[in-house]
Amino acid sequence: MRRRVCIVGVGMTPLKALSPEVSYKEMMFEVANKAYNDCGINPRKDVDTFICCSEDYIEGTSIFDEYVPDQLGGALKQVHTIPSDGLFGVCAGILQILTGEFKIAVIEAHAKSSNILTPDGVHMCALDPIYIRPLNVNPIFIAGLEYNSFLYNHLFTKEDCAEVVVKNKKNALKNPYACYGANLTIEDVLNSFPISYPLNELEISSYADGACVVVLASEEVAKDLKKKPIYIDGFSFIQGSPNLEVRSWDFPRATEEAGKRAYEMAGINNPNREIDFCEIDDTYSYKELQHAIALNLNETIINPSGGSLGMGYIYEGTGLMRLIMAVLQLRGEAGSFQVRINNDLPRKAVVQSWRGIPTENSCVLVLSRE
Amino acid sequence: MEQKENRKKEIIHFFGQLPVESLYTAGIAGERFLLGLKEGKFLANYCPDCDFVFLPPKLYCEFCFRELKEEDLKEIENKGILLSYTFTHIDTNGNRLENPIIVGVIKMNGTDTGFVHKLLNKIEDIEIGMEVEAVFAPKERRRGSINDIVGFQRID
């Protein structure tokens, strides 16, 4: 059997709309400590590689890799950053461990969204500077075009998408890590401000502040650590096209491809039957439906954490926070939002992330417990 | 009491900016395309291996990685079908707009791509599948930019 990499430790802050009392470094230090305590390791002695997922524009600091080692216990150790969603960092950590040269990897991602005074500016600068940016339209138009095409080409209605918001915000009320839980009706969603038709304000995940750390270990090392390991049975990270003109506007091709590869690696033939629950991207309401179809997970329990719609959106930390939610579920540590399948703890889960507009990428992990 | 005092302390933060300015090179295919717009023409190119026509044109096919030839650029007609549209009620700073901006994806006849640009019709006159054409800026105001096209409008 192929060697597997395990998740052995997790640490996360409850998400907040504002966090003026702490710097991002202090936030990272806090969650790193939680994660190291969770698995009983000393980062100065035991960790072989540190990977942070961060984007200079979002941090407001260029060459940001310089700023990450010390608060993780990684000074003068092997550290690098990846400017993408946290799950891409997890995949990099898995690959490093699979070389056999690294035993323990630490993955970190965070956001101090409340410090970003011009979030639309970050997305504007992500648009093609020759063909798209000069149109001078808020980049949210890309989500509007996708959403409209999705409704036109598939058997889903605006109400179906609004229902995703209602469900996720309700799930979030039970999740102490979430900051946007609410009891809403479909009408509340449909009557909220139309940001970019057919996308309404309540269908967009709200920014939050928070940090996440995940510790990975080889199977041999994992068995001697504090908690029972969660196994990564399959993984894939797919990058689509940056060119809007070749996109499929109604279907997330990268997610379908990442799912196929991760399922094949994990030996999953019928995801709807074999997977107990999933944490998949819901940056916008319609995205959850798109990703559920692309991953063949539409009949499973979707986003019991409340997703980004209910928990909050923390940029590159979003995928990592969803992974941590899935790990808590598989360990039976999710407390008030614990999923049970016939009175038993769930055994298999899928976690998927998307880096948001204007990207066409996707990362999928298949997880299991013994 | 001491704790209360502490909480009253100001929370300090500092303001800053990333002052970066750049030039963006259109490239060989991009320049031909943009100069075509200046002439009121759409230039596309074709990958024979994938049977796929790119608009805007590329010097390579992203599906098969074949190099495409600059001399193979062909003019296509100014007519296409609307694949999707949206109307955006916020500006680039997130402020609400009085009049929304309408954006569409257009599959120009003879191409396999979805060209993204503004739509000029009223919202109530727009539907997916309608035939549209580009409206170019007056010739003297064109400068080899995507904004040499003012937008697309319905053909009745």
mmCIF file of N, CA, C and O in Angstrom, chain A residues 255-349:
data_model
loop_
_atom_site.group_PDB
_atom_site.id
_atom_site.type_symbol
_atom_site.label_atom_id
_atom_site.label_comp_id
_atom_site.label_asym_id
_atom_site.label_seq_id
_atom_site.Cartn_x
_atom_site.Cartn_y
_atom_site.Cartn_z
ATOM 1 N N THR A 255 -12.196 21.638 -9.964
ATOM 2 C CA THR A 255 -12.666 20.856 -8.813
ATOM 3 C C THR A 255 -12.987 19.430 -9.234
ATOM 4 O O THR A 255 -12.666 18.462 -8.531
ATOM 5 N N GLU A 256 -13.617 19.282 -10.384
ATOM 6 C CA GLU A 256 -13.932 17.938 -10.880
ATOM 7 C C GLU A 256 -12.638 17.134 -11.082
ATOM 8 O O GLU A 256 -12.537 15.978 -10.666
ATOM 9 N N GLU A 257 -11.652 17.779 -11.685
ATOM 10 C CA GLU A 257 -10.387 17.102 -11.964
ATOM 11 C C GLU A 257 -9.650 16.748 -10.665
ATOM 12 O O GLU A 257 -9.145 15.631 -10.511
ATOM 13 N N ALA A 258 -9.631 17.701 -9.728
ATOM 14 C CA ALA A 258 -8.951 17.443 -8.445
ATOM 15 C C ALA A 258 -9.653 16.306 -7.708
ATOM 16 O O ALA A 258 -9.003 15.437 -7.108
ATOM 17 N N GLY A 259 -10.984 16.296 -7.769
ATOM 18 C CA GLY A 259 -11.758 15.239 -7.115
ATOM 19 C C GLY A 259 -11.441 13.869 -7.707
ATOM 20 O O GLY A 259 -11.154 12.905 -6.976
ATOM 21 N N LYS A 260 -11.431 13.785 -9.036
ATOM 22 C CA LYS A 260 -11.140 12.499 -9.710
ATOM 23 C C LYS A 260 -9.809 11.940 -9.250
ATOM 24 O O LYS A 260 -9.669 10.758 -8.946
ATOM 25 N N ARG A 261 -8.802 12.812 -9.235
ATOM 26 C CA ARG A 261 -7.451 12.358 -8.875
ATOM 27 C C ARG A 261 -7.371 11.943 -7.409
ATOM 28 O O ARG A 261 -6.768 10.927 -7.074
ATOM 29 N N ALA A 262 -7.979 12.749 -6.534
ATOM 30 C CA ALA A 262 -7.917 12.438 -5.095
ATOM 31 C C ALA A 262 -8.697 11.153 -4.796
ATOM 32 O O ALA A 262 -8.254 10.320 -3.999
ATOM 33 N N TYR A 263 -9.844 10.974 -5.457
ATOM 34 C CA TYR A 263 -10.652 9.758 -5.245
ATOM 35 C C TYR A 263 -9.899 8.523 -5.735
ATOM 36 O O TYR A 263 -9.929 7.470 -5.103
ATOM 37 N N GLU A 264 -9.248 8.659 -6.883
ATOM 38 C CA GLU A 264 -8.514 7.521 -7.427
ATOM 39 C C GLU A 264 -7.406 7.096 -6.463
ATOM 40 O O GLU A 264 -7.220 5.910 -6.171
ATOM 41 N N MET A 265 -6.706 8.095 -5.923
ATOM 42 C CA MET A 265 -5.622 7.810 -4.980
ATOM 43 C C MET A 265 -6.157 7.145 -3.713
ATOM 44 O O MET A 265 -5.538 6.256 -3.138
ATOM 45 N N ALA A 266 -7.354 7.579 -3.286
ATOM 46 C CA ALA A 266 -7.937 7.082 -2.032
ATOM 47 C C ALA A 266 -8.762 5.810 -2.241
ATOM 48 O O ALA A 266 -9.269 5.234 -1.269
ATOM 49 N N GLY A 267 -8.923 5.390 -3.508
ATOM 50 C CA GLY A 267 -9.736 4.207 -3.792
ATOM 51 C C GLY A 267 -11.223 4.442 -3.539
ATOM 52 O O GLY A 267 -11.951 3.525 -3.158
ATOM 53 N N ILE A 268 -11.673 5.653 -3.755
ATOM 54 C CA ILE A 268 -13.106 5.977 -3.585
ATOM 55 C C ILE A 268 -13.798 5.843 -4.938
ATOM 56 O O ILE A 268 -13.432 6.527 -5.898
ATOM 57 N N ASN A 269 -14.790 4.953 -5.027
ATOM 58 C CA ASN A 269 -15.500 4.764 -6.294
ATOM 59 C C ASN A 269 -16.840 5.479 -6.320
ATOM 60 O O ASN A 269 -17.288 5.935 -7.360
ATOM 61 N N ASN A 270 -17.492 5.524 -5.167
ATOM 62 C CA ASN A 270 -18.801 6.176 -5.109
ATOM 63 C C ASN A 270 -18.822 7.160 -3.933
ATOM 64 O O ASN A 270 -19.220 6.821 -2.823
ATOM 65 N N PRO A 271 -18.359 8.388 -4.196
ATOM 66 C CA PRO A 271 -18.202 9.357 -3.100
ATOM 67 C C PRO A 271 -19.492 9.558 -2.295
ATOM 68 O O PRO A 271 -19.444 9.623 -1.070
ATOM 69 N N ASN A 272 -20.609 9.646 -2.994
ATOM 70 C CA ASN A 272 -21.873 9.886 -2.280
ATOM 71 C C ASN A 272 -22.164 8.806 -1.244
ATOM 72 O O ASN A 272 -22.774 9.072 -0.217
ATOM 73 N N ARG A 273 -21.737 7.570 -1.523
ATOM 74 C CA ARG A 273 -21.973 6.470 -0.571
ATOM 75 C C ARG A 273 -20.856 6.309 0.440
ATOM 76 O O ARG A 273 -21.093 5.950 1.577
ATOM 77 N N GLU A 274 -19.638 6.554 -0.014
ATOM 78 C CA GLU A 274 -18.487 6.225 0.836
ATOM 79 C C GLU A 274 -18.048 7.356 1.765
ATOM 80 O O GLU A 274 -17.396 7.113 2.766
ATOM 81 N N ILE A 275 -18.384 8.589 1.405
ATOM 82 C CA ILE A 275 -17.943 9.742 2.219
ATOM 83 C C ILE A 275 -19.064 10.122 3.189
ATOM 84 O O ILE A 275 -20.224 10.259 2.790
ATOM 85 N N ASP A 276 -18.735 10.289 4.469
ATOM 86 C CA ASP A 276 -19.755 10.590 5.472
ATOM 87 C C ASP A 276 -20.166 12.060 5.495
ATOM 88 O O ASP A 276 -21.316 12.389 5.752
ATOM 89 N N PHE A 277 -19.209 12.938 5.294
ATOM 90 C CA PHE A 277 -19.532 14.378 5.248
ATOM 91 C C PHE A 277 -18.409 15.101 4.506
ATOM 92 O O PHE A 277 -17.332 14.529 4.272
ATOM 93 N N CYS A 278 -18.687 16.339 4.114
ATOM 94 C CA CYS A 278 -17.634 17.087 3.424
ATOM 95 C C CYS A 278 -17.623 18.537 3.876
ATOM 96 O O CYS A 278 -18.631 19.074 4.309
ATOM 97 N N GLU A 279 -16.458 19.128 3.783
ATOM 98 C CA GLU A 279 -16.283 20.569 3.990
ATOM 99 C C GLU A 279 -15.783 21.105 2.653
ATOM 100 O O GLU A 279 -14.618 20.926 2.302
ATOM 101 N N ILE A 280 -16.691 21.730 1.887
ATOM 102 C CA ILE A 280 -16.322 22.177 0.537
ATOM 103 C C ILE A 280 -16.541 23.681 0.402
ATOM 104 O O ILE A 280 -17.309 24.273 1.160
ATOM 105 N N ASP A 281 -15.872 24.259 -0.572
ATOM 106 C CA ASP A 281 -15.890 25.711 -0.704
ATOM 107 C C ASP A 281 -17.299 26.260 -0.946
ATOM 108 O O ASP A 281 -18.032 25.781 -1.813
ATOM 109 N N ASP A 282 -17.651 27.265 -0.155
ATOM 110 C CA ASP A 282 -18.920 27.993 -0.317
ATOM 111 C C ASP A 282 -18.666 29.487 -0.200
ATOM 112 O O ASP A 282 -19.424 30.194 0.462
ATOM 113 N N THR A 283 -17.613 29.959 -0.852
ATOM 114 C CA THR A 283 -17.323 31.400 -0.834
ATOM 115 C C THR A 283 -18.567 32.176 -1.269
ATOM 116 O O THR A 283 -18.877 33.232 -0.728
ATOM 117 N N TYR A 284 -19.258 31.637 -2.285
ATOM 118 C CA TYR A 284 -20.563 32.170 -2.706
ATOM 119 C C TYR A 284 -21.554 31.013 -2.645
ATOM 120 O O TYR A 284 -21.168 29.855 -2.826
ATOM 121 N N SER A 285 -22.830 31.340 -2.450
ATOM 122 C CA SER A 285 -23.858 30.298 -2.292
ATOM 123 C C SER A 285 -23.797 29.238 -3.391
ATOM 124 O O SER A 285 -23.744 28.037 -3.121
ATOM 125 N N TYR A 286 -23.779 29.685 -4.661
ATOM 126 C CA TYR A 286 -23.848 28.743 -5.785
ATOM 127 C C TYR A 286 -22.623 27.851 -5.856
ATOM 128 O O TYR A 286 -22.671 26.758 -6.422
ATOM 129 N N LYS A 287 -21.507 28.306 -5.269
ATOM 130 C CA LYS A 287 -20.270 27.536 -5.329
ATOM 131 C C LYS A 287 -20.419 26.205 -4.594
ATOM 132 O O LYS A 287 -19.864 25.193 -5.007
ATOM 133 N N GLU A 288 -21.155 26.212 -3.467
ATOM 134 C CA GLU A 288 -21.327 24.950 -2.735
ATOM 135 C C GLU A 288 -22.036 23.915 -3.619
ATOM 136 O O GLU A 288 -21.639 22.747 -3.666
ATOM 137 N N LEU A 289 -23.072 24.357 -4.330
ATOM 138 C CA LEU A 289 -23.801 23.421 -5.203
ATOM 139 C C LEU A 289 -22.904 22.943 -6.341
ATOM 140 O O LEU A 289 -22.850 21.753 -6.655
ATOM 141 N N GLN A 290 -22.179 23.882 -6.951
ATOM 142 C CA GLN A 290 -21.261 23.520 -8.048
ATOM 143 C C GLN A 290 -20.222 22.505 -7.586
ATOM 144 O O GLN A 290 -19.972 21.497 -8.251
ATOM 145 N N HIS A 291 -19.615 22.784 -6.426
ATOM 146 C CA HIS A 291 -18.540 21.908 -5.953
ATOM 147 C C HIS A 291 -19.093 20.550 -5.529
ATOM 148 O O HIS A 291 -18.447 19.517 -5.735
ATOM 149 N N ALA A 292 -20.294 20.547 -4.946
ATOM 150 C CA ALA A 292 -20.906 19.273 -4.536
ATOM 151 C C ALA A 292 -21.171 18.387 -5.750
ATOM 152 O O ALA A 292 -20.929 17.175 -5.713
ATOM 153 N N ILE A 293 -21.627 18.986 -6.842
ATOM 154 C CA ILE A 293 -21.885 18.188 -8.065
ATOM 155 C C ILE A 293 -20.560 17.706 -8.656
ATOM 156 O O ILE A 293 -20.410 16.547 -9.025
ATOM 157 N N ALA A 294 -19.594 18.630 -8.739
ATOM 158 C CA ALA A 294 -18.313 18.286 -9.364
ATOM 159 C C ALA A 294 -17.615 17.160 -8.596
ATOM 160 O O ALA A 294 -16.851 16.396 -9.174
ATOM 161 N N LEU A 295 -17.886 17.068 -7.291
ATOM 162 C CA LEU A 295 -17.212 16.062 -6.463
ATOM 163 C C LEU A 295 -18.109 14.853 -6.176
ATOM 164 O O LEU A 295 -17.720 13.967 -5.404
ATOM 165 N N ASN A 296 -19.302 14.829 -6.762
ATOM 166 C CA ASN A 296 -20.260 13.746 -6.503
ATOM 167 C C ASN A 296 -20.551 13.610 -5.011
ATOM 168 O O ASN A 296 -20.536 12.506 -4.459
ATOM 169 N N LEU A 297 -20.803 14.709 -4.364
ATOM 170 C CA LEU A 297 -21.036 14.692 -2.917
ATOM 171 C C LEU A 297 -22.386 15.313 -2.560
ATOM 172 O O LEU A 297 -22.634 15.631 -1.396
ATOM 173 N N ASN A 298 -23.248 15.472 -3.562
ATOM 174 C CA ASN A 298 -24.498 16.201 -3.317
ATOM 175 C C ASN A 298 -25.464 15.471 -2.391
ATOM 176 O O ASN A 298 -26.421 16.067 -1.906
ATOM 177 N N GLU A 299 -25.203 14.175 -2.131
ATOM 178 C CA GLU A 299 -26.109 13.445 -1.219
ATOM 179 C C GLU A 299 -25.505 13.272 0.168
ATOM 180 O O GLU A 299 -26.082 12.598 1.025
ATOM 181 N N THR A 300 -24.345 13.830 0.419
ATOM 182 C CA THR A 300 -23.721 13.696 1.746
ATOM 183 C C THR A 300 -24.085 14.893 2.625
ATOM 184 O O THR A 300 -24.761 15.815 2.180
ATOM 185 N N ILE A 301 -23.588 14.865 3.865
ATOM 186 C CA ILE A 301 -23.740 16.026 4.755
ATOM 187 C C ILE A 301 -22.712 17.060 4.310
ATOM 188 O O ILE A 301 -21.515 16.764 4.266
ATOM 189 N N ILE A 302 -23.188 18.262 3.953
ATOM 190 C CA ILE A 302 -22.286 19.276 3.399
ATOM 191 C C ILE A 302 -22.109 20.435 4.381
ATOM 192 O O ILE A 302 -23.081 21.015 4.849
ATOM 193 N N ASN A 303 -20.879 20.738 4.680
ATOM 194 C CA ASN A 303 -20.492 21.882 5.506
ATOM 195 C C ASN A 303 -21.185 21.954 6.869
ATOM 196 O O ASN A 303 -21.841 22.959 7.193
ATOM 197 N N PRO A 304 -21.025 20.916 7.694
ATOM 198 C CA PRO A 304 -21.620 20.975 9.035
ATOM 199 C C PRO A 304 -21.015 22.096 9.899
ATOM 200 O O PRO A 304 -21.645 22.525 10.866
ATOM 201 N N SER A 305 -19.844 22.594 9.520
ATOM 202 C CA SER A 305 -19.212 23.692 10.281
ATOM 203 C C SER A 305 -19.943 25.016 10.079
ATOM 204 O O SER A 305 -19.804 25.934 10.860
ATOM 205 N N GLY A 306 -20.700 25.089 8.972
ATOM 206 C CA GLY A 306 -21.301 26.375 8.594
ATOM 207 C C GLY A 306 -20.579 27.001 7.406
ATOM 208 O O GLY A 306 -20.996 28.026 6.884
ATOM 209 N N GLY A 307 -19.473 26.357 6.995
ATOM 210 C CA GLY A 307 -18.755 26.828 5.799
ATOM 211 C C GLY A 307 -18.238 28.250 5.956
ATOM 212 O O GLY A 307 -18.264 28.823 7.055
ATOM 213 N N SER A 308 -17.781 28.813 4.857
ATOM 214 C CA SER A 308 -17.306 30.205 4.911
ATOM 215 C C SER A 308 -18.478 31.158 5.084
ATOM 216 O O SER A 308 -18.321 32.232 5.656
ATOM 217 N N LEU A 309 -19.631 30.782 4.550
ATOM 218 C CA LEU A 309 -20.806 31.654 4.683
ATOM 219 C C LEU A 309 -21.155 31.852 6.152
ATOM 220 O O LEU A 309 -21.521 32.940 6.577
ATOM 221 N N GLY A 310 -21.010 30.777 6.936
ATOM 222 C CA GLY A 310 -21.364 30.862 8.352
ATOM 223 C C GLY A 310 -20.190 31.185 9.256
ATOM 224 O O GLY A 310 -20.342 31.868 10.267
ATOM 225 N N MET A 311 -18.994 30.694 8.880
ATOM 226 C CA MET A 311 -17.830 30.897 9.749
ATOM 227 C C MET A 311 -17.121 32.207 9.458
ATOM 228 O O MET A 311 -16.623 32.871 10.363
ATOM 229 N N GLY A 312 -17.040 32.558 8.170
ATOM 230 C CA GLY A 312 -16.276 33.728 7.747
ATOM 231 C C GLY A 312 -15.219 33.306 6.748
ATOM 232 O O GLY A 312 -14.845 32.130 6.683
ATOM 233 N N TYR A 313 -14.757 34.282 5.965
ATOM 234 C CA TYR A 313 -13.780 34.021 4.910
ATOM 235 C C TYR A 313 -12.434 34.597 5.344
ATOM 236 O O TYR A 313 -12.325 35.794 5.614
ATOM 237 N N ILE A 314 -11.427 33.741 5.452
ATOM 238 C CA ILE A 314 -10.108 34.227 5.907
ATOM 239 C C ILE A 314 -9.046 34.009 4.818
ATOM 240 O O ILE A 314 -7.952 33.529 5.080
ATOM 241 N N TYR A 315 -9.391 34.387 3.594
ATOM 242 C CA TYR A 315 -8.446 34.320 2.465
ATOM 243 C C TYR A 315 -7.742 32.955 2.434
ATOM 244 O O TYR A 315 -8.421 31.931 2.423
ATOM 245 N N GLU A 316 -6.387 32.969 2.481
ATOM 246 C CA GLU A 316 -5.637 31.720 2.301
ATOM 247 C C GLU A 316 -5.857 30.746 3.453
ATOM 248 O O GLU A 316 -5.535 29.564 3.358
ATOM 249 N N GLY A 317 -6.410 31.233 4.569
ATOM 250 C CA GLY A 317 -6.676 30.355 5.703
ATOM 251 C C GLY A 317 -7.966 29.569 5.552
ATOM 252 O O GLY A 317 -8.235 28.644 6.327
ATOM 253 N N THR A 318 -8.763 29.908 4.536
ATOM 254 C CA THR A 318 -10.104 29.330 4.442
ATOM 255 C C THR A 318 -10.074 27.809 4.273
ATOM 256 O O THR A 318 -10.796 27.090 4.968
ATOM 257 N N GLY A 319 -9.228 27.318 3.381
ATOM 258 C CA GLY A 319 -9.144 25.865 3.178
ATOM 259 C C GLY A 319 -8.638 25.152 4.420
ATOM 260 O O GLY A 319 -9.124 24.079 4.794
ATOM 261 N N LEU A 320 -7.656 25.775 5.076
ATOM 262 C CA LEU A 320 -7.062 25.164 6.263
ATOM 263 C C LEU A 320 -8.076 25.093 7.410
ATOM 264 O O LEU A 320 -8.141 24.106 8.139
ATOM 265 N N MET A 321 -8.890 26.149 7.542
ATOM 266 C CA MET A 321 -9.881 26.139 8.635
ATOM 267 C C MET A 321 -10.929 25.044 8.387
ATOM 268 O O MET A 321 -11.385 24.394 9.315
ATOM 269 N N ARG A 322 -11.240 24.817 7.107
ATOM 270 C CA ARG A 322 -12.212 23.766 6.799
ATOM 271 C C ARG A 322 -11.610 22.390 7.066
ATOM 272 O O ARG A 322 -12.286 21.463 7.497
ATOM 273 N N LEU A 323 -10.312 22.252 6.809
ATOM 274 C CA LEU A 323 -9.622 20.995 7.111
ATOM 275 C C LEU A 323 -9.646 20.748 8.624
ATOM 276 O O LEU A 323 -9.900 19.624 9.073
ATOM 277 N N ILE A 324 -9.396 21.794 9.393
ATOM 278 C CA ILE A 324 -9.407 21.639 10.851
ATOM 279 C C ILE A 324 -10.806 21.237 11.330
ATOM 280 O O ILE A 324 -10.951 20.364 12.199
ATOM 281 N N MET A 325 -11.838 21.828 10.730
ATOM 282 C CA MET A 325 -13.214 21.449 11.095
ATOM 283 C C MET A 325 -13.455 19.959 10.821
ATOM 284 O O MET A 325 -14.069 19.251 11.620
ATOM 285 N N ALA A 326 -12.927 19.476 9.689
ATOM 286 C CA ALA A 326 -13.111 18.065 9.331
ATOM 287 C C ALA A 326 -12.341 17.159 10.290
ATOM 288 O O ALA A 326 -12.830 16.089 10.693
ATOM 289 N N VAL A 327 -11.148 17.583 10.685
ATOM 290 C CA VAL A 327 -10.341 16.792 11.624
ATOM 291 C C VAL A 327 -11.070 16.686 12.968
ATOM 292 O O VAL A 327 -11.155 15.600 13.560
ATOM 293 N N LEU A 328 -11.615 17.796 13.453
ATOM 294 C CA LEU A 328 -12.358 17.767 14.726
ATOM 295 C C LEU A 328 -13.532 16.789 14.635
ATOM 296 O O LEU A 328 -13.798 16.032 15.575
ATOM 297 N N GLN A 329 -14.219 16.787 13.495
ATOM 298 C CA GLN A 329 -15.353 15.864 13.313
ATOM 299 C C GLN A 329 -14.890 14.409 13.374
ATOM 300 O O GLN A 329 -15.484 13.585 14.066
ATOM 301 N N LEU A 330 -13.816 14.089 12.642
ATOM 302 C CA LEU A 330 -13.350 12.695 12.571
ATOM 303 C C LEU A 330 -12.811 12.227 13.925
ATOM 304 O O LEU A 330 -12.919 11.053 14.271
ATOM 305 N N ARG A 331 -12.243 13.163 14.680
ATOM 306 C CA ARG A 331 -11.742 12.804 16.016
ATOM 307 C C ARG A 331 -12.865 12.699 17.048
ATOM 308 O O ARG A 331 -12.648 12.215 18.152
ATOM 309 N N GLY A 332 -14.033 13.255 16.718
ATOM 310 C CA GLY A 332 -15.114 13.316 17.700
ATOM 311 C C GLY A 332 -14.946 14.473 18.666
ATOM 312 O O GLY A 332 -15.451 14.456 19.785
ATOM 313 N N GLU A 333 -14.244 15.522 18.209
ATOM 314 C CA GLU A 333 -13.988 16.678 19.080
ATOM 315 C C GLU A 333 -14.785 17.909 18.651
ATOM 316 O O GLU A 333 -14.472 19.023 19.068
ATOM 317 N N ALA A 334 -15.806 17.710 17.802
ATOM 318 C CA ALA A 334 -16.526 18.882 17.287
ATOM 319 C C ALA A 334 -17.613 19.377 18.239
ATOM 320 O O ALA A 334 -18.260 20.395 17.961
ATOM 321 N N GLY A 335 -17.830 18.681 19.329
ATOM 322 C CA GLY A 335 -18.741 19.163 20.372
ATOM 323 C C GLY A 335 -20.130 19.476 19.863
ATOM 324 O O GLY A 335 -20.811 18.613 19.301
ATOM 325 N N SER A 336 -20.529 20.745 19.999
ATOM 326 C CA SER A 336 -21.908 21.138 19.679
ATOM 327 C C SER A 336 -22.270 20.975 18.206
ATOM 328 O O SER A 336 -23.444 20.972 17.852
ATOM 329 N N PHE A 337 -21.281 20.850 17.322
ATOM 330 C CA PHE A 337 -21.636 20.649 15.904
ATOM 331 C C PHE A 337 -21.137 19.288 15.383
ATOM 332 O O PHE A 337 -20.946 19.090 14.189
ATOM 333 N N GLN A 338 -20.978 18.337 16.313
ATOM 334 C CA GLN A 338 -20.491 17.004 15.952
ATOM 335 C C GLN A 338 -21.489 16.269 15.033
ATOM 336 O O GLN A 338 -22.672 16.197 15.330
ATOM 337 N N VAL A 339 -20.964 15.732 13.948
ATOM 338 C CA VAL A 339 -21.767 14.905 13.031
ATOM 339 C C VAL A 339 -21.730 13.466 13.536
ATOM 340 O O VAL A 339 -20.668 12.977 13.951
ATOM 341 N N ARG A 340 -22.874 12.799 13.526
ATOM 342 C CA ARG A 340 -22.903 11.369 13.858
ATOM 343 C C ARG A 340 -23.606 10.618 12.738
ATOM 344 O O ARG A 340 -24.592 11.081 12.203
ATOM 345 N N ILE A 341 -23.042 9.462 12.387
ATOM 346 C CA ILE A 341 -23.647 8.623 11.351
ATOM 347 C C ILE A 341 -24.113 7.353 12.074
ATOM 348 O O ILE A 341 -23.260 6.584 12.532
ATOM 349 N N ASN A 342 -25.409 7.160 12.183
ATOM 350 C CA ASN A 342 -25.968 6.038 12.957
ATOM 351 C C ASN A 342 -25.326 5.942 14.350
ATOM 352 O O ASN A 342 -24.839 4.877 14.742
ATOM 353 N N ASN A 343 -25.288 7.043 15.034
ATOM 354 C CA ASN A 343 -24.735 7.132 16.395
ATOM 355 C C ASN A 343 -23.225 6.948 16.483
ATOM 356 O O ASN A 343 -22.668 6.930 17.572
ATOM 357 N N ASP A 344 -22.567 6.781 15.374
ATOM 358 C CA ASP A 344 -21.114 6.592 15.387
ATOM 359 C C ASP A 344 -20.449 7.862 14.832
ATOM 360 O O ASP A 344 -21.077 8.640 14.098
ATOM 361 N N LEU A 345 -19.183 8.036 15.140
ATOM 362 C CA LEU A 345 -18.449 9.166 14.571
ATOM 363 C C LEU A 345 -18.214 8.919 13.084
ATOM 364 O O LEU A 345 -18.077 7.764 12.657
ATOM 365 N N PRO A 346 -18.171 9.979 12.295
ATOM 366 C CA PRO A 346 -17.896 9.785 10.864
ATOM 367 C C PRO A 346 -16.507 9.171 10.649
ATOM 368 O O PRO A 346 -15.609 9.360 11.473
ATOM 369 N N ARG A 347 -16.367 8.441 9.526
ATOM 370 C CA ARG A 347 -15.096 7.759 9.250
ATOM 371 C C ARG A 347 -14.323 8.387 8.096
ATOM 372 O O ARG A 347 -13.107 8.370 8.082
ATOM 373 N N LYS A 348 -15.059 8.867 7.098
ATOM 374 C CA LYS A 348 -14.375 9.419 5.920
ATOM 375 C C LYS A 348 -14.936 10.801 5.580
ATOM 376 O O LYS A 348 -16.158 11.004 5.645
ATOM 377 N N ALA A 349 -14.059 11.690 5.180
ATOM 378 C CA ALA A 349 -14.495 13.052 4.836
ATOM 379 C C ALA A 349 -13.711 13.566 3.639
ATOM 380 O O ALA A 349 -12.605 13.088 3.354
#
